[in-house]
């Protein structure tokens, strides 16, 4: 969105002097604390020897995002007793695969055409919708076992599309990072920002096999 | 005696490296990059696997040949690199066949280093094991060296390898790290583009683009220099030559092979005639175009041919009806043709309209005969279209003199300056008439007055020029036709038509100014009462056609669409304009394209809501010319 604003009228800085604050997931300890509190609210008892492992698993599988922690515990309360690390995994899997999409993950896919509007011309003059390239790129990152370099992504995308402009791909990666799909490390290796979303993407796009 | 270097459009691999280097345009940077990466890789032990993807004729073999030559001549690689090249017709039926072919080539090219004694391995081992064993034997014989495999059509090599063989091949290349690949393919094929295939992401893929107009021009100039065609070079550098190249570029669509073929018959005369030049080029290209059909299934061929007429783009439904192919099947096959880069889809609302992506291919595949010759008509139209840009801006190109060869291309100037240069050109062409300075200054002031809408004064000045005995025929012709513009607005229809007939009768047909500027004339005609249009249009059409100037009139009719777009005419008036031209142009082949453009534009302008859809009745290359003329109604043309 910011990129679009910049392309239109606000070339310099659409946010002007507003400080940009990135809201991240909770740290592990805080996420465990939240999970413990939520479990307590639902009066779910954990076996003392299982408690740390369960809390850690909830924090890990939800990437410390409070919304997902709360939703997961709520689901655990109604569907899975006793609560064990394995049942946490099963419930997360169920929430990611359910046709009713209780976590509204579909949003991450359906917003791509709105975020990545327009087309780019390939080597043969064919117009490729930008959202298609973004989606392919996310497929590629969803399948990768480790963070990938820009060059790696560029090679992979040239195998899928007749792209000729490397700069375009660099900008696209940057936009995907700004839109919270990807994150880059200090040595500019990109990966999915949230493993939970990566898991959903793999399931939703049939990439798991 | 100077001899022409060999230029082989279909077999660049047989050309000398010097010629290849001189004829490489647009891709020099890519070529240098690949060479230096191979050299660096050879030192560091990194093995590169490069794949060039580009449509047939886009210069893949040219680039491969040049890179191979440079690597083979590189002093650092003399002892450390061996190169084996697989030709375009090479057949691979499996990993063993690939290994056997490789072993044979190595033994032939480097008999001191490699033996082709493969009998023992193939006799004692299963084909699967024999292939791998043979490859390992080659690695052993390579000793400290590395090997560069050059494949002209990698897609065909992969077609012969099963999934398991592709896996083994990739594993072998990655484990031994002794082989590099430099390959080409006309399309991005599933074996490298599907992420579930073993070689996805293995190749460093470079997509070759069509030549940009500047690069095409550069290529043509370089070929002419190589062939010592010095007389045509200054002409190509002139605005007139540029306009012809622009016209050719619309049809050749940046295809380097097509440009090389065109240049083979390029002379001052053929460039001036233009249409036969294009026809000869297309004739030479037809076997290559028909070759593309052989790679398609009968149904795909049927659909492609179904799109090869002049009726513009078709939706899936229209094409299914036209060809009798089931609609779902048609849609699926069009998807494949799109992946091959043969068709181009444009989304219109919920539907997609399909065109053959390359006008060259479409025109080559159309049945042609003397009474139906879309290529001839299109080439003639494009020639006049781009020449019309120059009529007001530059001197008459065909009065070109060698002394002007270093004159830079004229930049667009104000109408007055443009006309001034036209006058100067007429002067240079008629040096025996130096005494008509009065005529020239009168014309100049008259043209300035027309631009300022002082039409009576302009008309009087131009009529004076016509009376001047000292005026050169070219100036008199210019005055005769320039006077038509003010006359159209100031005089009664009968007087104007008399002046028009008089101009055609007494003007010098060879003069650059003969026929004047019909676009401006038609634009002024639109300001006259529609009741008079009939009289004007029928007479204008008759006179232009009588004087073999139908092409100039056709261009004016199409350019006038821009005025139709902005004039605020009612639907009835627009339809009247269209129907009068349709009547006037019936049976005139030169006007056919213009009549279709006018009809399509009027449909756009009279539609209940602005839609580009009616323009899809036009062939792709013509549609691209017409669409910007309707920017008031349809909005500016979107840049991708």
Coordinates of C-alpha atoms in Angstrom, one line a residue, chain A residues 119-127 132 135-137 139-141 143 152 154-164 207 209, chain B residues 54-55 58 188-189 192-196 200-210 338-341 343-344 357 624 639-640:
Chain A
X119 CA 1.2 -6.5 -14.6
X120 CA 4.7 -6.7 -15.8
X121 CA 5.8 -7.5 -19.3
X122 CA 8.0 -10.6 -19.7
X123 CA 10.7 -11.2 -22.3
X124 CA 8.0 -12.2 -24.8
X125 CA 5.9 -9.1 -24.2
X126 CA 3.4 -11.2 -22.3
X127 CA 1.8 -9.4 -19.3
X132 CA 1.0 -14.4 -9.7
X135 CA 2.3 -16.1 -5.2
X136 CA 5.0 -18.2 -7.0
X137 CA 7.7 -16.6 -4.9
X139 CA 5.4 -21.0 -2.9
X140 CA 9.1 -21.2 -3.4
X141 CA 9.9 -19.8 0.1
X143 CA 9.1 -25.1 0.2
X152 CA 18.4 -17.9 -5.5
X154 CA 15.9 -14.7 -9.0
X155 CA 17.1 -18.0 -10.5
X156 CA 14.0 -19.8 -9.3
X157 CA 11.6 -17.1 -10.7
X158 CA 13.4 -17.1 -14.1
X159 CA 12.6 -20.8 -14.2
X160 CA 8.9 -20.1 -13.8
X161 CA 8.5 -16.8 -15.8
X162 CA 10.4 -15.2 -18.6
X163 CA 11.6 -12.4 -16.3
X164 CA 14.4 -10.1 -17.4
X207 CA 2.8 -28.1 -1.6
X209 CA 3.6 -33.8 -0.8
Chain B
X54 CA 14.2 -17.3 -26.6
X55 CA 11.9 -17.7 -29.5
X58 CA 16.0 -14.7 -31.5
X188 CA 10.7 -22.5 -20.9
X189 CA 9.9 -26.3 -20.8
X192 CA 13.1 -26.9 -15.9
X193 CA 10.1 -24.8 -14.9
X194 CA 8.0 -27.3 -12.9
X195 CA 9.2 -27.3 -9.3
X196 CA 8.4 -31.0 -9.0
X200 CA 13.9 -27.2 -11.4
X201 CA 16.2 -24.4 -10.3
X202 CA 19.3 -26.1 -11.7
X203 CA 19.9 -23.9 -14.6
X204 CA 20.8 -20.2 -14.6
X205 CA 18.1 -19.1 -17.1
X206 CA 18.4 -16.0 -19.3
X207 CA 15.4 -15.0 -21.4
X208 CA 16.3 -13.3 -24.7
X209 CA 14.1 -10.5 -25.6
X210 CA 13.1 -9.2 -29.0
X338 CA 0.2 -19.3 -24.8
X339 CA 2.9 -21.1 -22.8
X340 CA 4.8 -21.7 -26.1
X341 CA 4.6 -17.9 -26.6
X343 CA -0.6 -16.7 -28.8
X344 CA -1.2 -13.6 -26.8
X357 CA 1.5 -13.0 -30.7
X624 CA -1.7 -0.9 -31.5
X639 CA 2.0 1.2 -19.9
X640 CA 2.8 -2.3 -18.6

